[in-house]
Amino acid sequence: MLNGIVVKTYNSYYYIQSGSKIVTCNLRGRFKKERFSLLVGDEVIYTMTGPNKGVIEKILPRRSMLKRPMVANVDQVVLTFAAVNPDIKPALVDRFLVIAELSELEIIMCINKTDLADAETVTNLAQHYELIGYRVLSIAAKTGMGIDNLRSLLHDKISVFAGPSGTGKSTILNAIQPGLELTTGEVSHKIGRGKHTTRFAELLPLAGGGFVVDTPGFSFTEFTDINEAHLMHCFPEIAKVAPECKFSTCLHYKEPQCAVKQAVAAGRIHAARYQSYLEILAEIRENKKGY
Ligand SMILES: Nc1nc2c(ncn2[C@@H]2O[C@H](COP(=O)(O)OP(=O)(O)O)[C@@H](O)[C@H]2O)c(=O)[nH]1
Ligand SMILES: [Mg+2]
Ligand SMILES: [Zn+2]
C-alpha cells in the first residue's frame, strides 16, 4: 500500500503523485459511486498494478474543500490583482474577498504589476487592505520583485491562485517555478480583460515542496451559497464591530443602534467596504426571492 495525492483527473483516470513519480490510477469498483467526489488535492492509498499504473484503494479524510475551483486540502488562497492594467476595482476585490472568506482558508493578497504603477498608488492600495487585516504582498512578476517572498509563503502548502483574469496569475507562477510554462495571455485592450487561458484545476508541484493551482479568471454574478446572516463574517472589520449592535440579529442595514453604521460614520469602517457589503446583501436577498 502506497500513498499519494491526486494532482490531476482526466476522464476516469487519476494522476497520483507519490514522491517524485506520477502513477495513473483507476478507482476500485466499490468506489465507483464516489468517483465524482474524488478531487484534485485528495490524499489516497493505492496499489500498483503495472509500471506507473495503479488502483486507488482508499481516500483519506479531507482537511478542507474549496468550491471554486473544486480542490481538496487547500491551505491558502492567493488572491491576485493588478495595480493597473486591468486597474483594480475595489468592489470586485471585495467580491473575491467574500468568496475567499467563505472558504475559511488563509488569504494572501497579491498586488501585481507594481512596475506599471507609481509607488504611492501601490502603498495606498496595500494599506487599505492591510488595515482590514489582510496580508498584502506588492509584487511584479515581470521584474521578479517580491517573488522570493511569495515563494517562501507557498512552501509545503497547497495554494490556489485566484483573481480576475489578466492580473498575472500564470506569469507569477512561471516566475515562482521556472519550468511550469503556463500559458499567459495578453490583456485584451478592447474589454480590458485577459483571455481565459487556464482551464482545468491541476496541482502543480513546487520544487521545494508544496503545490500550486492556477485558475482562470472567473467572473461571478451570484452569491448563491451564502446566507444573509453569514455575510458579515466575510468582512472581518464588520464582524469585529457587529457584537456591539443593539440587536443580535442585526444585519447592519436598516436596524437602529447599529454599531457597524456608527463605525462607518466615524470612518473606522471604510464606506466603500460597507457599500460592497450592502450590495452583496441585497443580491443574496434578491436570490432568495427566486426560491
Ligand atoms: N508589466 C507587467 N506585466 C505583467 C506582470 N505580470 C503579468 N503581466 C502581463 O499581464 C498579462 C496577463 O498575464 P497572465 O499571467 O496571463 O494573467 P492571468 O490571466 O491572471 O493568468 C500578460 O501579458 C503578462 O505578461 C507584471 O508584473 N508586470
Ligand atoms: Mg492565467
Ligand atoms: Zn448592526
PDB file of C-alpha atoms and ligand atoms in Angstrom:
ATOM      1  CA  MET A   1       0.000   0.000   0.000  1.00  0.00           C
ATOM      2  CA  LEU A   2       1.358   3.363  -1.064  1.00  0.00           C
ATOM      3  CA  ASN A   3       0.068   6.844  -0.590  1.00  0.00           C
ATOM      4  CA  GLY A   4      -0.034   9.851  -2.821  1.00  0.00           C
ATOM      5  CA  ILE A   5      -2.005  12.894  -3.813  1.00  0.00           C
ATOM      6  CA  VAL A   6      -4.361  13.415  -6.762  1.00  0.00           C
ATOM      7  CA  VAL A   7      -2.724  16.080  -8.924  1.00  0.00           C
ATOM      8  CA  LYS A   8      -4.931  15.785 -11.982  1.00  0.00           C
ATOM      9  CA  THR A   9      -8.065  13.993 -13.151  1.00  0.00           C
ATOM     10  CA  TYR A  10      -8.877  13.089 -16.698  1.00  0.00           C
ATOM     11  CA  ASN A  11     -11.974  11.112 -17.698  1.00  0.00           C
ATOM     12  CA  SER A  12     -11.961   8.355 -15.109  1.00  0.00           C
ATOM     13  CA  TYR A  13      -8.187   8.435 -14.583  1.00  0.00           C
ATOM     14  CA  TYR A  14      -6.500   9.943 -11.594  1.00  0.00           C
ATOM     15  CA  TYR A  15      -2.887  11.065 -11.723  1.00  0.00           C
ATOM     16  CA  ILE A  16      -1.358  10.397  -8.341  1.00  0.00           C
ATOM     17  CA  GLN A  17       1.890  11.985  -7.303  1.00  0.00           C
ATOM     18  CA  SER A  18       3.866   9.845  -4.914  1.00  0.00           C
ATOM     19  CA  GLY A  19       7.309  11.173  -4.097  1.00  0.00           C
ATOM     20  CA  SER A  20       8.684  12.334  -7.415  1.00  0.00           C
ATOM     21  CA  LYS A  21       6.751   9.906  -9.619  1.00  0.00           C
ATOM     22  CA  ILE A  22       3.308  10.084 -11.179  1.00  0.00           C
ATOM     23  CA  VAL A  23       1.102   6.976 -11.181  1.00  0.00           C
ATOM     24  CA  THR A  24      -2.021   6.755 -13.330  1.00  0.00           C
ATOM     25  CA  CYS A  25      -4.798   5.186 -11.287  1.00  0.00           C
ATOM     26  CA  ASN A  26      -8.339   3.904 -11.543  1.00  0.00           C
ATOM     27  CA  LEU A  27     -10.740   3.619  -8.672  1.00  0.00           C
ATOM     28  CA  ARG A  28     -11.629   0.265  -7.122  1.00  0.00           C
ATOM     29  CA  GLY A  29     -15.082  -0.825  -8.173  1.00  0.00           C
ATOM     30  CA  ARG A  30     -16.585  -0.242  -4.761  1.00  0.00           C
ATOM     31  CA  PHE A  31     -15.650   3.454  -5.033  1.00  0.00           C
ATOM     32  CA  LYS A  32     -17.420   3.916  -8.340  1.00  0.00           C
ATOM     33  CA  LYS A  33     -20.231   5.874  -6.774  1.00  0.00           C
ATOM     34  CA  GLU A  34     -17.691   8.155  -5.089  1.00  0.00           C
ATOM     35  CA  ARG A  35     -15.927   8.736  -8.362  1.00  0.00           C
ATOM     36  CA  PHE A  36     -17.321  12.174  -8.947  1.00  0.00           C
ATOM     37  CA  SER A  37     -16.421  13.350  -5.499  1.00  0.00           C
ATOM     38  CA  LEU A  38     -12.741  12.408  -5.676  1.00  0.00           C
ATOM     39  CA  LEU A  39     -10.958  15.690  -6.188  1.00  0.00           C
ATOM     40  CA  VAL A  40      -7.612  17.065  -7.118  1.00  0.00           C
ATOM     41  CA  GLY A  41      -5.839  17.531  -3.794  1.00  0.00           C
ATOM     42  CA  ASP A  42      -7.272  14.381  -2.221  1.00  0.00           C
ATOM     43  CA  GLU A  43      -4.828  12.069  -0.500  1.00  0.00           C
ATOM     44  CA  VAL A  44      -5.256   8.401  -1.403  1.00  0.00           C
ATOM     45  CA  ILE A  45      -3.893   4.944  -0.697  1.00  0.00           C
ATOM     46  CA  TYR A  46      -3.199   2.913  -3.826  1.00  0.00           C
ATOM     47  CA  THR A  47      -1.607  -0.323  -5.006  1.00  0.00           C
ATOM     48  CA  MET A  48       0.466  -0.768  -8.164  1.00  0.00           C
ATOM     49  CA  THR A  49      -0.989  -2.875 -10.993  1.00  0.00           C
ATOM     50  CA  GLY A  50       1.738  -2.280 -13.582  1.00  0.00           C
ATOM     51  CA  PRO A  51       4.532   0.107 -14.480  1.00  0.00           C
ATOM     52  CA  ASN A  52       3.282   3.567 -13.419  1.00  0.00           C
ATOM     53  CA  LYS A  53      -0.233   2.155 -13.100  1.00  0.00           C
ATOM     54  CA  GLY A  54      -2.314   1.566 -10.033  1.00  0.00           C
ATOM     55  CA  VAL A  55      -5.656   1.296  -8.302  1.00  0.00           C
ATOM     56  CA  ILE A  56      -6.937   3.632  -5.623  1.00  0.00           C
ATOM     57  CA  GLU A  57      -7.889   1.601  -2.545  1.00  0.00           C
ATOM     58  CA  LYS A  58      -8.765   4.298  -0.070  1.00  0.00           C
ATOM     59  CA  ILE A  59      -9.458   8.016   0.075  1.00  0.00           C
ATOM     60  CA  LEU A  60      -8.119   9.736   3.186  1.00  0.00           C
ATOM     61  CA  PRO A  61     -10.217  12.276   5.091  1.00  0.00           C
ATOM     62  CA  ARG A  62     -10.144  15.819   3.748  1.00  0.00           C
ATOM     63  CA  ARG A  63      -8.786  18.752   5.723  1.00  0.00           C
ATOM     64  CA  SER A  64     -10.639  21.286   3.577  1.00  0.00           C
ATOM     65  CA  MET A  65     -12.561  21.693   0.358  1.00  0.00           C
ATOM     66  CA  LEU A  66     -12.576  24.714  -1.897  1.00  0.00           C
ATOM     67  CA  LYS A  67     -15.614  25.042  -4.147  1.00  0.00           C
ATOM     68  CA  ARG A  68     -14.377  27.420  -6.825  1.00  0.00           C
ATOM     69  CA  PRO A  69     -12.384  25.689  -8.169  1.00  0.00           C
ATOM     70  CA  MET A  70     -13.137  22.291  -6.618  1.00  0.00           C
ATOM     71  CA  VAL A  71      -9.910  21.322  -4.896  1.00  0.00           C
ATOM     72  CA  ALA A  72      -9.433  19.325  -1.692  1.00  0.00           C
ATOM     73  CA  ASN A  73      -6.965  20.041   1.107  1.00  0.00           C
ATOM     74  CA  VAL A  74      -6.169  23.586   0.026  1.00  0.00           C
ATOM     75  CA  ASP A  75      -4.249  25.521   2.685  1.00  0.00           C
ATOM     76  CA  GLN A  76      -4.471  29.023   1.308  1.00  0.00           C
ATOM     77  CA  VAL A  77      -5.905  31.219  -1.405  1.00  0.00           C
ATOM     78  CA  VAL A  78      -3.633  33.713  -3.119  1.00  0.00           C
ATOM     79  CA  LEU A  79      -5.872  36.469  -4.455  1.00  0.00           C
ATOM     80  CA  THR A  80      -4.142  38.277  -7.273  1.00  0.00           C
ATOM     81  CA  PHE A  81      -4.961  41.735  -8.558  1.00  0.00           C
ATOM     82  CA  ALA A  82      -3.057  44.123 -10.783  1.00  0.00           C
ATOM     83  CA  ALA A  83      -2.214  47.626  -9.597  1.00  0.00           C
ATOM     84  CA  VAL A  84      -3.016  48.692 -13.166  1.00  0.00           C
ATOM     85  CA  ASN A  85      -3.928  47.045 -16.485  1.00  0.00           C
ATOM     86  CA  PRO A  86      -6.532  45.889 -15.606  1.00  0.00           C
ATOM     87  CA  ASP A  87      -6.991  48.584 -12.954  1.00  0.00           C
ATOM     88  CA  ILE A  88      -8.034  47.383  -9.546  1.00  0.00           C
ATOM     89  CA  LYS A  89     -11.777  47.693  -8.941  1.00  0.00           C
ATOM     90  CA  PRO A  90     -12.413  47.819  -5.192  1.00  0.00           C
ATOM     91  CA  ALA A  91     -15.943  46.430  -5.486  1.00  0.00           C
ATOM     92  CA  LEU A  92     -14.653  43.451  -7.470  1.00  0.00           C
ATOM     93  CA  VAL A  93     -11.832  42.903  -4.970  1.00  0.00           C
ATOM     94  CA  ASP A  94     -14.421  42.818  -2.183  1.00  0.00           C
ATOM     95  CA  ARG A  95     -16.390  40.161  -4.056  1.00  0.00           C
ATOM     96  CA  PHE A  96     -13.297  37.985  -4.429  1.00  0.00           C
ATOM     97  CA  LEU A  97     -12.511  38.518  -0.747  1.00  0.00           C
ATOM     98  CA  VAL A  98     -16.015  37.349   0.202  1.00  0.00           C
ATOM     99  CA  ILE A  99     -15.615  34.188  -1.888  1.00  0.00           C
ATOM    100  CA  ALA A 100     -12.215  33.555  -0.331  1.00  0.00           C
ATOM    101  CA  GLU A 101     -13.518  34.221   3.201  1.00  0.00           C
ATOM    102  CA  LEU A 102     -16.338  31.726   2.614  1.00  0.00           C
ATOM    103  CA  SER A 103     -13.729  29.017   2.169  1.00  0.00           C
ATOM    104  CA  GLU A 104     -12.337  29.830   5.640  1.00  0.00           C
ATOM    105  CA  LEU A 105      -8.822  29.349   4.286  1.00  0.00           C
ATOM    106  CA  GLU A 106      -5.818  31.601   4.763  1.00  0.00           C
ATOM    107  CA  ILE A 107      -5.853  34.515   2.351  1.00  0.00           C
ATOM    108  CA  ILE A 108      -2.811  36.183   0.830  1.00  0.00           C
ATOM    109  CA  MET A 109      -3.458  39.233  -1.327  1.00  0.00           C
ATOM    110  CA  CYS A 110      -1.014  39.988  -4.124  1.00  0.00           C
ATOM    111  CA  ILE A 111      -0.961  43.333  -5.854  1.00  0.00           C
ATOM    112  CA  ASN A 112       0.910  42.550  -9.061  1.00  0.00           C
ATOM    113  CA  LYS A 113       2.225  44.724 -11.911  1.00  0.00           C
ATOM    114  CA  THR A 114       3.594  47.255  -9.450  1.00  0.00           C
ATOM    115  CA  ASP A 115       6.237  48.039 -12.096  1.00  0.00           C
ATOM    116  CA  LEU A 116       3.482  49.815 -14.038  1.00  0.00           C
ATOM    117  CA  ALA A 117       2.133  51.924 -11.167  1.00  0.00           C
ATOM    118  CA  ASP A 118       3.616  54.729  -9.097  1.00  0.00           C
ATOM    119  CA  ALA A 119       4.827  53.803  -5.644  1.00  0.00           C
ATOM    120  CA  GLU A 120       2.282  55.932  -3.826  1.00  0.00           C
ATOM    121  CA  THR A 121      -0.696  54.282  -5.541  1.00  0.00           C
ATOM    122  CA  VAL A 122       0.662  50.865  -4.600  1.00  0.00           C
ATOM    123  CA  THR A 123       1.323  51.846  -0.983  1.00  0.00           C
ATOM    124  CA  ASN A 124      -2.177  53.274  -0.583  1.00  0.00           C
ATOM    125  CA  LEU A 125      -3.762  50.187  -2.101  1.00  0.00           C
ATOM    126  CA  ALA A 126      -1.774  47.850   0.135  1.00  0.00           C
ATOM    127  CA  GLN A 127      -2.553  49.901   3.233  1.00  0.00           C
ATOM    128  CA  HIS A 128      -6.277  49.877   2.547  1.00  0.00           C
ATOM    129  CA  TYR A 129      -6.362  46.073   2.720  1.00  0.00           C
ATOM    130  CA  GLU A 130      -3.759  45.777   5.478  1.00  0.00           C
ATOM    131  CA  LEU A 131      -5.922  47.981   7.693  1.00  0.00           C
ATOM    132  CA  ILE A 132      -8.761  45.481   7.277  1.00  0.00           C
ATOM    133  CA  GLY A 133      -6.336  42.805   8.440  1.00  0.00           C
ATOM    134  CA  TYR A 134      -5.216  41.138   5.237  1.00  0.00           C
ATOM    135  CA  ARG A 135      -1.686  40.113   4.416  1.00  0.00           C
ATOM    136  CA  VAL A 136      -0.750  42.043   1.275  1.00  0.00           C
ATOM    137  CA  LEU A 137       2.266  41.498  -0.962  1.00  0.00           C
ATOM    138  CA  SER A 138       3.196  44.083  -3.576  1.00  0.00           C
ATOM    139  CA  ILE A 139       4.898  42.255  -6.395  1.00  0.00           C
ATOM    140  CA  ALA A 140       5.873  42.461 -10.053  1.00  0.00           C
ATOM    141  CA  ALA A 141       6.092  39.110 -11.794  1.00  0.00           C
ATOM    142  CA  LYS A 142       7.735  40.741 -14.768  1.00  0.00           C
ATOM    143  CA  THR A 143      10.713  42.134 -12.828  1.00  0.00           C
ATOM    144  CA  GLY A 144      10.758  39.438 -10.144  1.00  0.00           C
ATOM    145  CA  MET A 145      10.063  41.940  -7.365  1.00  0.00           C
ATOM    146  CA  GLY A 146       8.608  40.185  -4.309  1.00  0.00           C
ATOM    147  CA  ILE A 147       8.643  36.749  -5.931  1.00  0.00           C
ATOM    148  CA  ASP A 148      11.138  35.188  -3.474  1.00  0.00           C
ATOM    149  CA  ASN A 149       8.988  36.324  -0.590  1.00  0.00           C
ATOM    150  CA  LEU A 150       5.833  34.884  -2.145  1.00  0.00           C
ATOM    151  CA  ARG A 151       7.627  31.613  -2.958  1.00  0.00           C
ATOM    152  CA  SER A 152       8.605  31.188   0.682  1.00  0.00           C
ATOM    153  CA  LEU A 153       4.939  31.517   1.720  1.00  0.00           C
ATOM    154  CA  LEU A 154       3.962  28.687  -0.629  1.00  0.00           C
ATOM    155  CA  HIS A 155       6.471  26.184   0.746  1.00  0.00           C
ATOM    156  CA  ASP A 156       4.895  22.809   1.668  1.00  0.00           C
ATOM    157  CA  LYS A 157       1.364  24.133   1.205  1.00  0.00           C
ATOM    158  CA  ILE A 158      -1.415  23.755  -1.348  1.00  0.00           C
ATOM    159  CA  SER A 159      -2.123  27.250  -2.641  1.00  0.00           C
ATOM    160  CA  VAL A 160      -4.808  28.235  -5.096  1.00  0.00           C
ATOM    161  CA  PHE A 161      -4.242  31.327  -7.201  1.00  0.00           C
ATOM    162  CA  ALA A 162      -7.453  33.191  -7.927  1.00  0.00           C
ATOM    163  CA  GLY A 163      -8.385  36.651  -9.111  1.00  0.00           C
ATOM    164  CA  PRO A 164      -9.612  38.389 -12.239  1.00  0.00           C
ATOM    165  CA  SER A 165      -8.064  37.249 -15.493  1.00  0.00           C
ATOM    166  CA  GLY A 166      -5.212  39.285 -16.899  1.00  0.00           C
ATOM    167  CA  THR A 167      -3.877  40.171 -13.451  1.00  0.00           C
ATOM    168  CA  GLY A 168      -0.816  37.940 -13.905  1.00  0.00           C
ATOM    169  CA  LYS A 169      -1.553  34.709 -12.043  1.00  0.00           C
ATOM    170  CA  SER A 170       0.084  32.462 -14.628  1.00  0.00           C
ATOM    171  CA  THR A 171       3.022  34.853 -15.050  1.00  0.00           C
ATOM    172  CA  ILE A 172       3.584  34.861 -11.265  1.00  0.00           C
ATOM    173  CA  LEU A 173       3.556  31.059 -11.156  1.00  0.00           C
ATOM    174  CA  ASN A 174       6.023  30.846 -14.028  1.00  0.00           C
ATOM    175  CA  ALA A 175       8.306  33.224 -12.109  1.00  0.00           C
ATOM    176  CA  ILE A 176       7.954  31.212  -8.911  1.00  0.00           C
ATOM    177  CA  GLN A 177       8.675  27.921 -10.598  1.00  0.00           C
ATOM    178  CA  PRO A 178      10.577  28.245 -13.869  1.00  0.00           C
ATOM    179  CA  GLY A 179       9.637  25.245 -15.991  1.00  0.00           C
ATOM    180  CA  LEU A 180       5.912  25.322 -15.314  1.00  0.00           C
ATOM    181  CA  GLU A 181       5.450  27.051 -18.658  1.00  0.00           C
ATOM    182  CA  LEU A 182       1.877  28.077 -18.025  1.00  0.00           C
ATOM    183  CA  THR A 183       0.235  29.902 -20.887  1.00  0.00           C
ATOM    184  CA  THR A 184      -0.106  33.588 -20.283  1.00  0.00           C
ATOM    185  CA  GLY A 185      -2.371  35.881 -22.208  1.00  0.00           C
ATOM    186  CA  GLU A 186      -2.153  39.408 -23.384  1.00  0.00           C
ATOM    187  CA  VAL A 187      -4.658  41.713 -21.798  1.00  0.00           C
ATOM    188  CA  SER A 188      -7.277  42.463 -24.381  1.00  0.00           C
ATOM    189  CA  HIS A 189      -7.458  46.228 -24.707  1.00  0.00           C
ATOM    190  CA  LYS A 190     -10.935  46.047 -26.104  1.00  0.00           C
ATOM    191  CA  ILE A 191     -12.565  44.695 -22.996  1.00  0.00           C
ATOM    192  CA  GLY A 192      -9.729  45.357 -20.559  1.00  0.00           C
ATOM    193  CA  ARG A 193      -9.711  41.718 -19.530  1.00  0.00           C
ATOM    194  CA  GLY A 194      -7.279  38.917 -20.186  1.00  0.00           C
ATOM    195  CA  LYS A 195      -8.039  35.830 -22.229  1.00  0.00           C
ATOM    196  CA  HIS A 196      -9.140  32.716 -20.473  1.00  0.00           C
ATOM    197  CA  THR A 197      -6.078  30.570 -20.932  1.00  0.00           C
ATOM    198  CA  THR A 198      -6.147  28.280 -17.896  1.00  0.00           C
ATOM    199  CA  ARG A 199      -8.835  25.620 -17.935  1.00  0.00           C
ATOM    200  CA  PHE A 200      -8.618  22.718 -15.521  1.00  0.00           C
ATOM    201  CA  ALA A 201      -7.730  22.584 -11.861  1.00  0.00           C
ATOM    202  CA  GLU A 202      -4.447  20.743 -11.558  1.00  0.00           C
ATOM    203  CA  LEU A 203      -1.922  20.611  -8.736  1.00  0.00           C
ATOM    204  CA  LEU A 204       1.427  21.859  -9.970  1.00  0.00           C
ATOM    205  CA  PRO A 205       4.337  20.677  -7.827  1.00  0.00           C
ATOM    206  CA  LEU A 206       6.832  23.206  -6.466  1.00  0.00           C
ATOM    207  CA  ALA A 207      10.481  22.209  -6.389  1.00  0.00           C
ATOM    208  CA  GLY A 208      10.870  22.904  -2.668  1.00  0.00           C
ATOM    209  CA  GLY A 209       7.666  21.041  -1.703  1.00  0.00           C
ATOM    210  CA  GLY A 210       4.053  22.092  -1.947  1.00  0.00           C
ATOM    211  CA  PHE A 211       1.643  22.593  -4.816  1.00  0.00           C
ATOM    212  CA  VAL A 212       0.002  25.488  -6.594  1.00  0.00           C
ATOM    213  CA  VAL A 213      -3.235  25.630  -8.575  1.00  0.00           C
ATOM    214  CA  ASP A 214      -3.623  28.149 -11.373  1.00  0.00           C
ATOM    215  CA  THR A 215      -7.187  29.172 -12.137  1.00  0.00           C
ATOM    216  CA  PRO A 216      -8.720  31.050 -15.000  1.00  0.00           C
ATOM    217  CA  GLY A 217     -10.021  34.448 -14.083  1.00  0.00           C
ATOM    218  CA  PHE A 218     -13.664  33.843 -13.489  1.00  0.00           C
ATOM    219  CA  SER A 219     -16.459  36.308 -13.178  1.00  0.00           C
ATOM    220  CA  PHE A 220     -19.267  35.540 -10.834  1.00  0.00           C
ATOM    221  CA  THR A 221     -22.549  37.309 -10.549  1.00  0.00           C
ATOM    222  CA  GLU A 222     -24.364  35.315  -7.910  1.00  0.00           C
ATOM    223  CA  PHE A 223     -23.780  34.610  -4.278  1.00  0.00           C
ATOM    224  CA  THR A 224     -25.946  31.533  -4.004  1.00  0.00           C
ATOM    225  CA  ASP A 225     -24.133  29.513  -1.353  1.00  0.00           C
ATOM    226  CA  ILE A 226     -24.239  32.086   1.412  1.00  0.00           C
ATOM    227  CA  ASN A 227     -26.920  33.298   3.796  1.00  0.00           C
ATOM    228  CA  GLU A 228     -27.574  36.873   4.872  1.00  0.00           C
ATOM    229  CA  ALA A 229     -26.518  36.412   8.465  1.00  0.00           C
ATOM    230  CA  HIS A 230     -23.211  34.864   7.456  1.00  0.00           C
ATOM    231  CA  LEU A 231     -22.172  37.627   5.059  1.00  0.00           C
ATOM    232  CA  MET A 232     -20.826  39.900   7.813  1.00  0.00           C
ATOM    233  CA  HIS A 233     -18.301  37.210   8.726  1.00  0.00           C
ATOM    234  CA  CYS A 234     -16.784  37.635   5.276  1.00  0.00           C
ATOM    235  CA  PHE A 235     -15.970  41.256   6.157  1.00  0.00           C
ATOM    236  CA  PRO A 236     -13.545  40.981   9.105  1.00  0.00           C
ATOM    237  CA  GLU A 237     -13.877  44.642  10.101  1.00  0.00           C
ATOM    238  CA  ILE A 238     -17.702  44.377  10.155  1.00  0.00           C
ATOM    239  CA  ALA A 239     -17.673  41.089  12.067  1.00  0.00           C
ATOM    240  CA  LYS A 240     -15.453  42.705  14.687  1.00  0.00           C
ATOM    241  CA  VAL A 241     -17.898  45.528  15.444  1.00  0.00           C
ATOM    242  CA  ALA A 242     -21.162  43.575  14.983  1.00  0.00           C
ATOM    243  CA  PRO A 243     -21.359  42.221  18.578  1.00  0.00           C
ATOM    244  CA  GLU A 244     -21.858  45.832  19.740  1.00  0.00           C
ATOM    245  CA  CYS A 245     -25.080  46.273  17.743  1.00  0.00           C
ATOM    246  CA  LYS A 246     -28.251  46.574  19.830  1.00  0.00           C
ATOM    247  CA  PHE A 247     -29.912  43.605  18.144  1.00  0.00           C
ATOM    248  CA  SER A 248     -28.091  40.297  17.944  1.00  0.00           C
ATOM    249  CA  THR A 249     -29.841  39.644  14.628  1.00  0.00           C
ATOM    250  CA  CYS A 250     -28.685  42.996  13.185  1.00  0.00           C
ATOM    251  CA  LEU A 251     -27.786  42.821   9.503  1.00  0.00           C
ATOM    252  CA  HIS A 252     -26.393  46.390   9.651  1.00  0.00           C
ATOM    253  CA  TYR A 253     -28.866  47.584   7.122  1.00  0.00           C
ATOM    254  CA  LYS A 254     -31.883  49.484   8.447  1.00  0.00           C
ATOM    255  CA  GLU A 255     -31.768  48.442  12.088  1.00  0.00           C
ATOM    256  CA  PRO A 256     -31.488  51.172  14.737  1.00  0.00           C
ATOM    257  CA  GLN A 257     -28.486  51.470  17.063  1.00  0.00           C
ATOM    258  CA  CYS A 258     -26.240  49.613  14.687  1.00  0.00           C
ATOM    259  CA  ALA A 259     -22.585  49.727  15.739  1.00  0.00           C
ATOM    260  CA  VAL A 260     -21.478  48.984  12.184  1.00  0.00           C
ATOM    261  CA  LYS A 261     -23.265  52.005  10.743  1.00  0.00           C
ATOM    262  CA  GLN A 262     -21.797  54.111  13.548  1.00  0.00           C
ATOM    263  CA  ALA A 263     -18.303  52.831  12.725  1.00  0.00           C
ATOM    264  CA  VAL A 264     -18.845  53.715   9.056  1.00  0.00           C
ATOM    265  CA  ALA A 265     -19.979  57.224  10.019  1.00  0.00           C
ATOM    266  CA  ALA A 266     -16.933  57.626  12.258  1.00  0.00           C
ATOM    267  CA  GLY A 267     -14.613  56.461   9.462  1.00  0.00           C
ATOM    268  CA  ARG A 268     -13.490  53.349  11.327  1.00  0.00           C
ATOM    269  CA  ILE A 269     -15.010  51.140   8.628  1.00  0.00           C
ATOM    270  CA  HIS A 270     -14.333  52.225   5.066  1.00  0.00           C
ATOM    271  CA  ALA A 271     -17.514  53.468   3.367  1.00  0.00           C
ATOM    272  CA  ALA A 272     -16.716  51.602   0.132  1.00  0.00           C
ATOM    273  CA  ARG A 273     -16.370  48.326   2.010  1.00  0.00           C
ATOM    274  CA  TYR A 274     -19.703  48.885   3.734  1.00  0.00           C
ATOM    275  CA  GLN A 275     -21.205  49.702   0.337  1.00  0.00           C
ATOM    276  CA  SER A 276     -19.898  46.368  -1.014  1.00  0.00           C
ATOM    277  CA  TYR A 277     -21.439  44.638   1.985  1.00  0.00           C
ATOM    278  CA  LEU A 278     -24.823  46.245   1.310  1.00  0.00           C
ATOM    279  CA  GLU A 279     -24.694  45.406  -2.397  1.00  0.00           C
ATOM    280  CA  ILE A 280     -23.922  41.752  -1.784  1.00  0.00           C
ATOM    281  CA  LEU A 281     -26.555  41.593   0.972  1.00  0.00           C
ATOM    282  CA  ALA A 282     -29.122  42.937  -1.495  1.00  0.00           C
ATOM    283  CA  GLU A 283     -28.083  40.312  -4.052  1.00  0.00           C
ATOM    284  CA  ILE A 284     -28.448  37.495  -1.542  1.00  0.00           C
ATOM    285  CA  ARG A 285     -31.953  38.760  -0.717  1.00  0.00           C
ATOM    286  CA  GLU A 286     -32.797  39.017  -4.393  1.00  0.00           C
ATOM    287  CA  ASN A 287     -31.628  35.406  -4.982  1.00  0.00           C
ATOM    288  CA  LYS A 288     -33.687  34.162  -2.043  1.00  0.00           C
ATOM    289  CA  LYS A 289     -36.835  35.644  -3.503  1.00  0.00           C
ATOM    290  CA  GLY A 290     -36.422  33.385  -6.515  1.00  0.00           C
ATOM    291  CA  TYR A 291     -36.919  30.229  -4.440  1.00  0.00           C
TER     292      TYR A 291
HETATM  293  N1  LIG B   1       4.091  44.926 -16.641  1.00  0.00           N
HETATM  294  C1  LIG B   1       3.739  43.750 -16.124  1.00  0.00           C
HETATM  295  N2  LIG B   1       3.000  42.894 -16.835  1.00  0.00           N
HETATM  296  C2  LIG B   1       2.667  41.716 -16.279  1.00  0.00           C
HETATM  297  C3  LIG B   1       3.067  41.363 -14.960  1.00  0.00           C
HETATM  298  N3  LIG B   1       2.564  40.148 -14.682  1.00  0.00           N
HETATM  299  C4  LIG B   1       1.894  39.742 -15.778  1.00  0.00           C
HETATM  300  N4  LIG B   1       1.940  40.674 -16.742  1.00  0.00           N
HETATM  301  C5  LIG B   1       1.315  40.607 -18.075  1.00  0.00           C
HETATM  302  O1  LIG B   1      -0.111  40.598 -17.920  1.00  0.00           O
HETATM  303  C6  LIG B   1      -0.716  39.780 -18.920  1.00  0.00           C
HETATM  304  C7  LIG B   1      -1.650  38.762 -18.292  1.00  0.00           C
HETATM  305  O2  LIG B   1      -0.881  37.862 -17.544  1.00  0.00           O
HETATM  306  P1  LIG B   1      -1.384  36.385 -17.201  1.00  0.00           P
HETATM  307  O3  LIG B   1      -0.310  35.752 -16.364  1.00  0.00           O
HETATM  308  O4  LIG B   1      -1.818  35.651 -18.409  1.00  0.00           O
HETATM  309  O5  LIG B   1      -2.656  36.714 -16.302  1.00  0.00           O
HETATM  310  P2  LIG B   1      -3.732  35.678 -15.697  1.00  0.00           P
HETATM  311  O6  LIG B   1      -4.925  35.744 -16.594  1.00  0.00           O
HETATM  312  O7  LIG B   1      -4.060  36.233 -14.346  1.00  0.00           O
HETATM  313  O8  LIG B   1      -3.097  34.343 -15.638  1.00  0.00           O
HETATM  314  C8  LIG B   1       0.440  39.162 -19.706  1.00  0.00           C
HETATM  315  O9  LIG B   1       0.621  39.902 -20.886  1.00  0.00           O
HETATM  316  C9  LIG B   1       1.630  39.308 -18.782  1.00  0.00           C
HETATM  317  O10 LIG B   1       2.850  39.393 -19.483  1.00  0.00           O
HETATM  318  C10 LIG B   1       3.877  42.307 -14.227  1.00  0.00           C
HETATM  319  O11 LIG B   1       4.273  42.116 -13.081  1.00  0.00           O
HETATM  320  N5  LIG B   1       4.160  43.486 -14.855  1.00  0.00           N
HETATM  321 MG    MG B   2      -3.706  32.543 -16.442  1.00  0.00          MG
HETATM  322 ZN    ZN B   3     -25.593  46.345  13.089  1.00  0.00          ZN
END
